[in-house]
Amino acid sequence: MAQDISIVIGAQNAKSTIAQCLGSLLEQMQSIDGEIVVADSSTDGTDKIVAEQFPHVTLIRTTPDKLIPHLWGIGMQRAQAPIVGLTTAHCIPASDWVRTILDEAKKHQDVAGFGGAIAPPENLPAKDWAVYFSRYSNFMPPAKPGPVNDVPGDNAAYRKDALDICWADREQGFWETLVHRALRQSGRTIYMCPAVSVKMGHTDSARDYFRIRFQHGRHYGSTRPDTGALSRILRVIAAPILMPYLVLRIGKRVAQQRPDFLPRYVAALPWLIYFMSGWSLGEIDGYLRPQSHAAI
């Protein structure tokens, strides 16, 4: 008999949060027929924690060069259930996260993918708030229910049959914005469900996160849809304003949606400038060296 849900977790140097993440999920799964798959590329011993403390979880060890989208892709290829939930080992799912995903899947039968907001860290330093703003400023709570262009892969679920149609090149990883675009182009709907909730926990070292932002920015620039040669040249010329533009755009978003977060934004600003510089440099590198293969 088929399982109800497969949970896929991308783990990348998350030894400080992996136990809390898996502990929450395993407690929820006691009354649910499903599986948990952890795809790990860590060098800090995260995989040892999974293997020793959570032997019933499927652990897939990969090489350190794999990014979270690659890990999701690897894990999703192993997933067997019709509903696949996604998160990362740095996020702590709410105590009813799995049940809420299954309830929302029943409620929205015509939806291919859905997800919710990412709650901010609590009692963590400015560096972690900078990580939060750089990754999740588009998905700060409260979320409004309804069709959207994107949901955060760190807090999402998908129907496997929809992914089988729209996500062909799985070796390249699960880059959610590209997959979402393919889903929308196929006429499928992506839905924001506020009840589906996770909280971001402690994150990587600043140097590791800068490197990761650079790599994600490079992928974005190199695979950005509908970007011809002239457009890429113009974007490279405009490179000096890219980082300040991104930082100010995040600040505007915080001011409009969560003005109570503004003191945190100001305190995190030096770290945020550093991290967004990594993304900007990577994006420019991506424009200079676009990928020739299909991204999905």
C-alpha atoms as a PDB file:
ATOM      1  CA  MET A   1       0.000   0.000   0.000  1.00  0.00           C
ATOM      2  CA  ALA A   2       1.338   3.424  -0.953  1.00  0.00           C
ATOM      3  CA  GLN A   3       2.445   5.777   1.784  1.00  0.00           C
ATOM      4  CA  ASP A   4       0.606   9.047   2.357  1.00  0.00           C
ATOM      5  CA  ILE A   5       3.588  11.390   2.290  1.00  0.00           C
ATOM      6  CA  SER A   6       7.335  11.533   1.719  1.00  0.00           C
ATOM      7  CA  ILE A   7       9.259  14.228   3.607  1.00  0.00           C
ATOM      8  CA  VAL A   8      12.527  15.266   1.947  1.00  0.00           C
ATOM      9  CA  ILE A   9      15.036  17.290   3.958  1.00  0.00           C
ATOM     10  CA  GLY A  10      18.076  18.985   2.480  1.00  0.00           C
ATOM     11  CA  ALA A  11      20.820  19.015   5.115  1.00  0.00           C
ATOM     12  CA  GLN A  12      23.881  21.209   4.749  1.00  0.00           C
ATOM     13  CA  ASN A  13      26.011  21.813   7.853  1.00  0.00           C
ATOM     14  CA  ALA A  14      23.031  21.789  10.211  1.00  0.00           C
ATOM     15  CA  LYS A  15      24.341  19.985  13.282  1.00  0.00           C
ATOM     16  CA  SER A  16      22.793  22.603  15.579  1.00  0.00           C
ATOM     17  CA  THR A  17      19.235  22.092  14.276  1.00  0.00           C
ATOM     18  CA  ILE A  18      18.973  18.664  12.615  1.00  0.00           C
ATOM     19  CA  ALA A  19      17.963  16.868  15.831  1.00  0.00           C
ATOM     20  CA  GLN A  20      15.196  19.369  16.569  1.00  0.00           C
ATOM     21  CA  CYS A  21      13.985  19.245  12.969  1.00  0.00           C
ATOM     22  CA  LEU A  22      13.842  15.445  12.828  1.00  0.00           C
ATOM     23  CA  GLY A  23      12.520  15.126  16.360  1.00  0.00           C
ATOM     24  CA  SER A  24       9.513  17.252  15.477  1.00  0.00           C
ATOM     25  CA  LEU A  25       8.861  15.317  12.278  1.00  0.00           C
ATOM     26  CA  LEU A  26       9.212  11.842  13.792  1.00  0.00           C
ATOM     27  CA  GLU A  27       6.781  12.687  16.558  1.00  0.00           C
ATOM     28  CA  GLN A  28       4.237  13.785  13.955  1.00  0.00           C
ATOM     29  CA  MET A  29       4.804  10.724  11.765  1.00  0.00           C
ATOM     30  CA  GLN A  30       3.848   8.292  14.530  1.00  0.00           C
ATOM     31  CA  SER A  31       0.220   8.453  13.397  1.00  0.00           C
ATOM     32  CA  ILE A  32       0.909   8.958   9.681  1.00  0.00           C
ATOM     33  CA  ASP A  33       2.000   6.453   7.047  1.00  0.00           C
ATOM     34  CA  GLY A  34       5.023   8.073   5.463  1.00  0.00           C
ATOM     35  CA  GLU A  35       8.786   8.280   5.116  1.00  0.00           C
ATOM     36  CA  ILE A  36      11.502  10.796   5.906  1.00  0.00           C
ATOM     37  CA  VAL A  37      14.480  11.136   3.568  1.00  0.00           C
ATOM     38  CA  VAL A  38      17.509  13.238   4.518  1.00  0.00           C
ATOM     39  CA  ALA A  39      19.910  14.118   1.698  1.00  0.00           C
ATOM     40  CA  ASP A  40      23.090  15.446   3.279  1.00  0.00           C
ATOM     41  CA  SER A  41      26.170  17.264   1.959  1.00  0.00           C
ATOM     42  CA  SER A  42      27.533  18.386   5.317  1.00  0.00           C
ATOM     43  CA  THR A  43      31.099  18.472   6.565  1.00  0.00           C
ATOM     44  CA  ASP A  44      30.239  19.273  10.201  1.00  0.00           C
ATOM     45  CA  GLY A  45      28.945  15.873  11.327  1.00  0.00           C
ATOM     46  CA  THR A  46      25.256  16.416  10.586  1.00  0.00           C
ATOM     47  CA  ASP A  47      25.129  13.012   8.887  1.00  0.00           C
ATOM     48  CA  LYS A  48      26.518  11.283  11.995  1.00  0.00           C
ATOM     49  CA  ILE A  49      23.765  12.786  14.139  1.00  0.00           C
ATOM     50  CA  VAL A  50      21.152  11.479  11.694  1.00  0.00           C
ATOM     51  CA  ALA A  51      22.710   8.012  11.482  1.00  0.00           C
ATOM     52  CA  GLU A  52      23.225   7.593  15.228  1.00  0.00           C
ATOM     53  CA  GLN A  53      20.126   9.264  16.671  1.00  0.00           C
ATOM     54  CA  PHE A  54      17.567   8.656  13.918  1.00  0.00           C
ATOM     55  CA  PRO A  55      18.238   5.189  12.451  1.00  0.00           C
ATOM     56  CA  HIS A  56      14.729   4.883  10.978  1.00  0.00           C
ATOM     57  CA  VAL A  57      15.281   7.912   8.744  1.00  0.00           C
ATOM     58  CA  THR A  58      16.605   7.274   5.239  1.00  0.00           C
ATOM     59  CA  LEU A  59      19.987   9.024   5.005  1.00  0.00           C
ATOM     60  CA  ILE A  60      21.606   9.761   1.642  1.00  0.00           C
ATOM     61  CA  ARG A  61      25.173  11.045   1.922  1.00  0.00           C
ATOM     62  CA  THR A  62      26.420  13.206  -0.955  1.00  0.00           C
ATOM     63  CA  THR A  63      29.513  15.242  -1.757  1.00  0.00           C
ATOM     64  CA  PRO A  64      30.104  18.660  -0.124  1.00  0.00           C
ATOM     65  CA  ASP A  65      29.637  20.537  -3.404  1.00  0.00           C
ATOM     66  CA  LYS A  66      25.917  19.743  -3.505  1.00  0.00           C
ATOM     67  CA  LEU A  67      23.609  22.671  -2.734  1.00  0.00           C
ATOM     68  CA  ILE A  68      20.175  22.393  -1.137  1.00  0.00           C
ATOM     69  CA  PRO A  69      18.340  22.227  -4.515  1.00  0.00           C
ATOM     70  CA  HIS A  70      20.616  19.335  -5.519  1.00  0.00           C
ATOM     71  CA  LEU A  71      19.861  17.600  -2.216  1.00  0.00           C
ATOM     72  CA  TRP A  72      16.138  18.077  -2.686  1.00  0.00           C
ATOM     73  CA  GLY A  73      16.421  16.604  -6.164  1.00  0.00           C
ATOM     74  CA  ILE A  74      18.354  13.597  -4.908  1.00  0.00           C
ATOM     75  CA  GLY A  75      15.897  13.010  -2.096  1.00  0.00           C
ATOM     76  CA  MET A  76      12.825  13.493  -4.276  1.00  0.00           C
ATOM     77  CA  GLN A  77      14.042  10.846  -6.682  1.00  0.00           C
ATOM     78  CA  ARG A  78      13.740   8.391  -3.777  1.00  0.00           C
ATOM     79  CA  ALA A  79      10.322   9.616  -2.656  1.00  0.00           C
ATOM     80  CA  GLN A  80       7.498   7.130  -3.189  1.00  0.00           C
ATOM     81  CA  ALA A  81       4.376   8.845  -1.848  1.00  0.00           C
ATOM     82  CA  PRO A  82       1.931  10.917  -3.937  1.00  0.00           C
ATOM     83  CA  ILE A  83       2.617  13.985  -1.762  1.00  0.00           C
ATOM     84  CA  VAL A  84       6.205  15.161  -1.233  1.00  0.00           C
ATOM     85  CA  GLY A  85       6.953  17.659   1.540  1.00  0.00           C
ATOM     86  CA  LEU A  86      10.141  19.745   1.404  1.00  0.00           C
ATOM     87  CA  THR A  87      12.169  21.577   4.000  1.00  0.00           C
ATOM     88  CA  THR A  88      15.760  22.019   5.129  1.00  0.00           C
ATOM     89  CA  ALA A  89      17.536  20.865   8.261  1.00  0.00           C
ATOM     90  CA  HIS A  90      17.851  24.509   9.354  1.00  0.00           C
ATOM     91  CA  CYS A  91      14.066  24.812   9.655  1.00  0.00           C
ATOM     92  CA  ILE A  92      11.920  23.546  12.520  1.00  0.00           C
ATOM     93  CA  PRO A  93       8.459  22.414  11.341  1.00  0.00           C
ATOM     94  CA  ALA A  94       5.423  23.280  13.419  1.00  0.00           C
ATOM     95  CA  SER A  95       4.063  20.426  15.538  1.00  0.00           C
ATOM     96  CA  ASP A  96       1.184  19.860  13.083  1.00  0.00           C
ATOM     97  CA  TRP A  97       3.166  20.479   9.878  1.00  0.00           C
ATOM     98  CA  VAL A  98       2.777  17.032   8.315  1.00  0.00           C
ATOM     99  CA  ARG A  99      -0.927  16.693   9.135  1.00  0.00           C
ATOM    100  CA  THR A 100      -1.585  20.210   7.844  1.00  0.00           C
ATOM    101  CA  ILE A 101       0.113  19.392   4.529  1.00  0.00           C
ATOM    102  CA  LEU A 102      -2.083  16.318   4.092  1.00  0.00           C
ATOM    103  CA  ASP A 103      -5.215  18.272   5.038  1.00  0.00           C
ATOM    104  CA  GLU A 104      -4.374  21.057   2.594  1.00  0.00           C
ATOM    105  CA  ALA A 105      -3.690  18.519  -0.154  1.00  0.00           C
ATOM    106  CA  LYS A 106      -7.192  17.095   0.332  1.00  0.00           C
ATOM    107  CA  LYS A 107      -8.732  20.554   0.487  1.00  0.00           C
ATOM    108  CA  HIS A 108      -7.036  21.786  -2.707  1.00  0.00           C
ATOM    109  CA  GLN A 109      -7.208  18.831  -5.063  1.00  0.00           C
ATOM    110  CA  ASP A 110      -6.429  20.952  -8.134  1.00  0.00           C
ATOM    111  CA  VAL A 111      -3.236  22.474  -6.693  1.00  0.00           C
ATOM    112  CA  ALA A 112       0.132  21.114  -7.852  1.00  0.00           C
ATOM    113  CA  GLY A 113       2.234  22.683  -5.115  1.00  0.00           C
ATOM    114  CA  PHE A 114       1.663  24.682  -1.972  1.00  0.00           C
ATOM    115  CA  GLY A 115       3.549  26.075   0.976  1.00  0.00           C
ATOM    116  CA  GLY A 116       3.547  28.619   3.746  1.00  0.00           C
ATOM    117  CA  ALA A 117       5.541  31.384   5.372  1.00  0.00           C
ATOM    118  CA  ILE A 118       8.862  31.052   7.169  1.00  0.00           C
ATOM    119  CA  ALA A 119       8.829  32.361  10.740  1.00  0.00           C
ATOM    120  CA  PRO A 120      11.937  34.278  11.855  1.00  0.00           C
ATOM    121  CA  PRO A 121      14.570  33.031  14.298  1.00  0.00           C
ATOM    122  CA  GLU A 122      14.127  33.736  17.978  1.00  0.00           C
ATOM    123  CA  ASN A 123      16.875  34.939  20.292  1.00  0.00           C
ATOM    124  CA  LEU A 124      19.498  34.604  17.580  1.00  0.00           C
ATOM    125  CA  PRO A 125      22.220  37.093  16.578  1.00  0.00           C
ATOM    126  CA  ALA A 126      22.150  39.652  13.803  1.00  0.00           C
ATOM    127  CA  LYS A 127      23.935  37.295  11.421  1.00  0.00           C
ATOM    128  CA  ASP A 128      21.020  34.863  11.520  1.00  0.00           C
ATOM    129  CA  TRP A 129      18.522  37.653  10.961  1.00  0.00           C
ATOM    130  CA  ALA A 130      20.561  38.685   7.910  1.00  0.00           C
ATOM    131  CA  VAL A 131      20.276  35.111   6.641  1.00  0.00           C
ATOM    132  CA  TYR A 132      16.537  35.248   7.293  1.00  0.00           C
ATOM    133  CA  PHE A 133      16.045  38.514   5.407  1.00  0.00           C
ATOM    134  CA  SER A 134      18.239  37.430   2.489  1.00  0.00           C
ATOM    135  CA  ARG A 135      16.361  34.155   2.014  1.00  0.00           C
ATOM    136  CA  TYR A 136      12.840  34.687   3.268  1.00  0.00           C
ATOM    137  CA  SER A 137      11.846  38.355   3.045  1.00  0.00           C
ATOM    138  CA  ASN A 138       9.359  37.323   0.333  1.00  0.00           C
ATOM    139  CA  PHE A 139       7.777  34.825   2.713  1.00  0.00           C
ATOM    140  CA  MET A 140       7.516  36.569   6.073  1.00  0.00           C
ATOM    141  CA  PRO A 141       4.384  35.825   8.093  1.00  0.00           C
ATOM    142  CA  PRO A 142       1.523  36.458   8.029  1.00  0.00           C
ATOM    143  CA  ALA A 143       0.893  34.875   4.650  1.00  0.00           C
ATOM    144  CA  LYS A 144      -2.266  35.496   2.658  1.00  0.00           C
ATOM    145  CA  PRO A 145      -3.994  32.394   1.264  1.00  0.00           C
ATOM    146  CA  GLY A 146      -4.438  32.076  -2.473  1.00  0.00           C
ATOM    147  CA  PRO A 147      -2.705  31.339  -5.771  1.00  0.00           C
ATOM    148  CA  VAL A 148       0.867  32.665  -5.996  1.00  0.00           C
ATOM    149  CA  ASN A 149       3.823  32.470  -8.355  1.00  0.00           C
ATOM    150  CA  ASP A 150       6.163  30.955  -5.773  1.00  0.00           C
ATOM    151  CA  VAL A 151       6.300  29.363  -2.347  1.00  0.00           C
ATOM    152  CA  PRO A 152       9.540  28.750  -0.406  1.00  0.00           C
ATOM    153  CA  GLY A 153      11.037  25.339  -1.073  1.00  0.00           C
ATOM    154  CA  ASP A 154      12.037  25.278   2.604  1.00  0.00           C
ATOM    155  CA  ASN A 155       8.335  24.997   3.492  1.00  0.00           C
ATOM    156  CA  ALA A 156       6.486  23.394   0.602  1.00  0.00           C
ATOM    157  CA  ALA A 157       4.742  20.282  -0.661  1.00  0.00           C
ATOM    158  CA  TYR A 158       4.018  19.007  -4.159  1.00  0.00           C
ATOM    159  CA  ARG A 159       1.955  16.381  -5.904  1.00  0.00           C
ATOM    160  CA  LYS A 160       4.358  13.854  -7.316  1.00  0.00           C
ATOM    161  CA  ASP A 161       2.340  13.369 -10.516  1.00  0.00           C
ATOM    162  CA  ALA A 162       2.574  17.105 -11.280  1.00  0.00           C
ATOM    163  CA  LEU A 163       6.344  17.070 -10.766  1.00  0.00           C
ATOM    164  CA  ASP A 164       6.689  14.027 -12.996  1.00  0.00           C
ATOM    165  CA  ILE A 165       5.239  16.090 -15.853  1.00  0.00           C
ATOM    166  CA  CYS A 166       7.089  19.379 -15.278  1.00  0.00           C
ATOM    167  CA  TRP A 167      10.404  18.414 -13.711  1.00  0.00           C
ATOM    168  CA  ALA A 168      12.309  16.456 -16.328  1.00  0.00           C
ATOM    169  CA  ASP A 169      16.023  17.089 -15.772  1.00  0.00           C
ATOM    170  CA  ARG A 170      16.248  15.884 -12.186  1.00  0.00           C
ATOM    171  CA  GLU A 171      20.009  15.539 -12.210  1.00  0.00           C
ATOM    172  CA  GLN A 172      20.253  19.357 -12.155  1.00  0.00           C
ATOM    173  CA  GLY A 173      18.395  19.596  -8.847  1.00  0.00           C
ATOM    174  CA  PHE A 174      15.062  20.971  -7.678  1.00  0.00           C
ATOM    175  CA  TRP A 175      15.319  24.744  -8.181  1.00  0.00           C
ATOM    176  CA  GLU A 176      11.864  25.746  -7.030  1.00  0.00           C
ATOM    177  CA  THR A 177      11.496  28.994  -8.997  1.00  0.00           C
ATOM    178  CA  LEU A 178      12.220  27.186 -12.273  1.00  0.00           C
ATOM    179  CA  VAL A 179       9.955  24.265 -11.411  1.00  0.00           C
ATOM    180  CA  HIS A 180       7.206  26.673 -10.363  1.00  0.00           C
ATOM    181  CA  ARG A 181       7.511  28.443 -13.697  1.00  0.00           C
ATOM    182  CA  ALA A 182       7.138  25.125 -15.512  1.00  0.00           C
ATOM    183  CA  LEU A 183       4.122  24.213 -13.387  1.00  0.00           C
ATOM    184  CA  ARG A 184       2.435  27.529 -14.138  1.00  0.00           C
ATOM    185  CA  GLN A 185       3.164  27.208 -17.851  1.00  0.00           C
ATOM    186  CA  SER A 186       1.507  23.781 -17.811  1.00  0.00           C
ATOM    187  CA  GLY A 187      -1.635  25.324 -16.348  1.00  0.00           C
ATOM    188  CA  ARG A 188      -1.083  24.088 -12.792  1.00  0.00           C
ATOM    189  CA  THR A 189      -1.651  26.206  -9.679  1.00  0.00           C
ATOM    190  CA  ILE A 190       0.706  26.983  -6.794  1.00  0.00           C
ATOM    191  CA  TYR A 191      -1.051  27.970  -3.585  1.00  0.00           C
ATOM    192  CA  MET A 192      -0.044  29.807  -0.428  1.00  0.00           C
ATOM    193  CA  CYS A 193      -1.390  28.054   2.686  1.00  0.00           C
ATOM    194  CA  PRO A 194      -0.725  30.060   5.884  1.00  0.00           C
ATOM    195  CA  ALA A 195      -1.408  27.033   8.086  1.00  0.00           C
ATOM    196  CA  VAL A 196       1.700  25.276   6.724  1.00  0.00           C
ATOM    197  CA  SER A 197       4.373  26.699   9.003  1.00  0.00           C
ATOM    198  CA  VAL A 198       8.061  26.289   9.806  1.00  0.00           C
ATOM    199  CA  LYS A 199      10.533  28.391  11.786  1.00  0.00           C
ATOM    200  CA  MET A 200      14.102  29.109  10.748  1.00  0.00           C
ATOM    201  CA  GLY A 201      16.734  28.017  13.239  1.00  0.00           C
ATOM    202  CA  HIS A 202      20.447  28.685  13.598  1.00  0.00           C
ATOM    203  CA  THR A 203      22.356  28.709  10.309  1.00  0.00           C
ATOM    204  CA  ASP A 204      25.789  28.105   8.786  1.00  0.00           C
ATOM    205  CA  SER A 205      28.926  30.070   9.443  1.00  0.00           C
ATOM    206  CA  ALA A 206      29.031  33.449   7.735  1.00  0.00           C
ATOM    207  CA  ARG A 207      31.759  32.358   5.331  1.00  0.00           C
ATOM    208  CA  ASP A 208      29.859  29.199   4.356  1.00  0.00           C
ATOM    209  CA  TYR A 209      26.683  31.173   3.809  1.00  0.00           C
ATOM    210  CA  PHE A 210      28.488  33.761   1.648  1.00  0.00           C
ATOM    211  CA  ARG A 211      29.768  30.908  -0.533  1.00  0.00           C
ATOM    212  CA  ILE A 212      26.308  29.384  -0.763  1.00  0.00           C
ATOM    213  CA  ARG A 213      24.739  32.728  -1.709  1.00  0.00           C
ATOM    214  CA  PHE A 214      27.368  33.143  -4.426  1.00  0.00           C
ATOM    215  CA  GLN A 215      26.556  29.709  -5.863  1.00  0.00           C
ATOM    216  CA  HIS A 216      22.812  30.320  -5.770  1.00  0.00           C
ATOM    217  CA  GLY A 217      23.251  33.717  -7.377  1.00  0.00           C
ATOM    218  CA  ARG A 218      25.405  32.195 -10.108  1.00  0.00           C
ATOM    219  CA  HIS A 219      22.750  29.581 -10.851  1.00  0.00           C
ATOM    220  CA  TYR A 220      20.044  32.266 -10.959  1.00  0.00           C
ATOM    221  CA  GLY A 221      22.019  34.443 -13.359  1.00  0.00           C
ATOM    222  CA  SER A 222      23.061  31.554 -15.582  1.00  0.00           C
ATOM    223  CA  THR A 223      19.566  30.057 -15.915  1.00  0.00           C
ATOM    224  CA  ARG A 224      17.379  33.182 -15.752  1.00  0.00           C
ATOM    225  CA  PRO A 225      14.567  32.688 -18.297  1.00  0.00           C
ATOM    226  CA  ASP A 226      14.165  35.016 -21.268  1.00  0.00           C
ATOM    227  CA  THR A 227      17.561  36.660 -20.798  1.00  0.00           C
ATOM    228  CA  GLY A 228      19.319  37.156 -24.129  1.00  0.00           C
ATOM    229  CA  ALA A 229      22.906  38.200 -24.784  1.00  0.00           C
ATOM    230  CA  LEU A 230      22.150  41.945 -24.836  1.00  0.00           C
ATOM    231  CA  SER A 231      20.189  41.745 -21.611  1.00  0.00           C
ATOM    232  CA  ARG A 232      23.049  39.901 -19.930  1.00  0.00           C
ATOM    233  CA  ILE A 233      25.562  42.518 -21.072  1.00  0.00           C
ATOM    234  CA  LEU A 234      23.383  45.339 -19.738  1.00  0.00           C
ATOM    235  CA  ARG A 235      22.972  43.536 -16.394  1.00  0.00           C
ATOM    236  CA  VAL A 236      26.747  43.130 -16.073  1.00  0.00           C
ATOM    237  CA  ILE A 237      27.262  46.836 -16.841  1.00  0.00           C
ATOM    238  CA  ALA A 238      24.730  47.684 -14.136  1.00  0.00           C
ATOM    239  CA  ALA A 239      26.508  45.381 -11.656  1.00  0.00           C
ATOM    240  CA  PRO A 240      27.692  48.141  -9.247  1.00  0.00           C
ATOM    241  CA  ILE A 241      24.108  48.960  -8.277  1.00  0.00           C
ATOM    242  CA  LEU A 242      22.905  45.358  -7.938  1.00  0.00           C
ATOM    243  CA  MET A 243      23.882  44.758  -4.306  1.00  0.00           C
ATOM    244  CA  PRO A 244      22.554  48.056  -2.898  1.00  0.00           C
ATOM    245  CA  TYR A 245      19.394  47.611  -4.950  1.00  0.00           C
ATOM    246  CA  LEU A 246      18.785  44.154  -3.471  1.00  0.00           C
ATOM    247  CA  VAL A 247      19.499  45.318   0.091  1.00  0.00           C
ATOM    248  CA  LEU A 248      17.197  48.327  -0.246  1.00  0.00           C
ATOM    249  CA  ARG A 249      14.464  46.192  -1.823  1.00  0.00           C
ATOM    250  CA  ILE A 250      14.571  43.874   1.185  1.00  0.00           C
ATOM    251  CA  GLY A 251      14.408  46.881   3.511  1.00  0.00           C
ATOM    252  CA  LYS A 252      11.390  48.265   1.676  1.00  0.00           C
ATOM    253  CA  ARG A 253       9.672  44.899   1.902  1.00  0.00           C
ATOM    254  CA  VAL A 254      10.340  44.699   5.643  1.00  0.00           C
ATOM    255  CA  ALA A 255       9.081  48.256   6.192  1.00  0.00           C
ATOM    256  CA  GLN A 256       5.856  47.582   4.300  1.00  0.00           C
ATOM    257  CA  GLN A 257       5.059  44.088   5.552  1.00  0.00           C
ATOM    258  CA  ARG A 258       6.700  43.800   8.970  1.00  0.00           C
ATOM    259  CA  PRO A 259       7.682  47.198  10.340  1.00  0.00           C
ATOM    260  CA  ASP A 260       8.201  45.518  13.710  1.00  0.00           C
ATOM    261  CA  PHE A 261      11.191  43.758  12.122  1.00  0.00           C
ATOM    262  CA  LEU A 262      12.892  47.036  11.153  1.00  0.00           C
ATOM    263  CA  PRO A 263      15.161  47.167  14.245  1.00  0.00           C
ATOM    264  CA  ARG A 264      16.317  43.648  13.399  1.00  0.00           C
ATOM    265  CA  TYR A 265      16.915  44.700   9.794  1.00  0.00           C
ATOM    266  CA  VAL A 266      19.032  47.662  10.844  1.00  0.00           C
ATOM    267  CA  ALA A 267      21.082  45.536  13.245  1.00  0.00           C
ATOM    268  CA  ALA A 268      21.567  42.878  10.551  1.00  0.00           C
ATOM    269  CA  LEU A 269      22.466  45.364   7.805  1.00  0.00           C
ATOM    270  CA  PRO A 270      26.259  44.844   7.799  1.00  0.00           C
ATOM    271  CA  TRP A 271      25.807  41.083   7.510  1.00  0.00           C
ATOM    272  CA  LEU A 272      23.069  41.526   4.944  1.00  0.00           C
ATOM    273  CA  ILE A 273      25.335  43.681   2.756  1.00  0.00           C
ATOM    274  CA  TYR A 274      28.017  40.996   2.992  1.00  0.00           C
ATOM    275  CA  PHE A 275      25.655  38.153   2.066  1.00  0.00           C
ATOM    276  CA  MET A 276      23.948  40.040  -0.753  1.00  0.00           C
ATOM    277  CA  SER A 277      27.368  40.924  -2.155  1.00  0.00           C
ATOM    278  CA  GLY A 278      27.929  37.186  -2.472  1.00  0.00           C
ATOM    279  CA  TRP A 279      24.649  36.745  -4.329  1.00  0.00           C
ATOM    280  CA  SER A 280      25.360  39.740  -6.586  1.00  0.00           C
ATOM    281  CA  LEU A 281      28.821  38.521  -7.535  1.00  0.00           C
ATOM    282  CA  GLY A 282      27.403  35.093  -8.271  1.00  0.00           C
ATOM    283  CA  GLU A 283      24.566  36.495 -10.367  1.00  0.00           C
ATOM    284  CA  ILE A 284      27.032  38.538 -12.434  1.00  0.00           C
ATOM    285  CA  ASP A 285      29.196  35.454 -12.926  1.00  0.00           C
ATOM    286  CA  GLY A 286      26.086  33.606 -14.082  1.00  0.00           C
ATOM    287  CA  TYR A 287      25.314  36.261 -16.690  1.00  0.00           C
ATOM    288  CA  LEU A 288      28.862  35.998 -17.975  1.00  0.00           C
ATOM    289  CA  ARG A 289      28.724  32.183 -18.116  1.00  0.00           C
ATOM    290  CA  PRO A 290      25.127  31.152 -18.887  1.00  0.00           C
ATOM    291  CA  GLN A 291      24.260  27.465 -18.751  1.00  0.00           C
ATOM    292  CA  SER A 292      23.653  25.804 -22.079  1.00  0.00           C
ATOM    293  CA  HIS A 293      21.648  22.883 -20.716  1.00  0.00           C
ATOM    294  CA  ALA A 294      18.040  22.834 -19.594  1.00  0.00           C
ATOM    295  CA  ALA A 295      17.577  23.842 -15.991  1.00  0.00           C
ATOM    296  CA  ILE A 296      14.624  21.546 -15.352  1.00  0.00           C
END
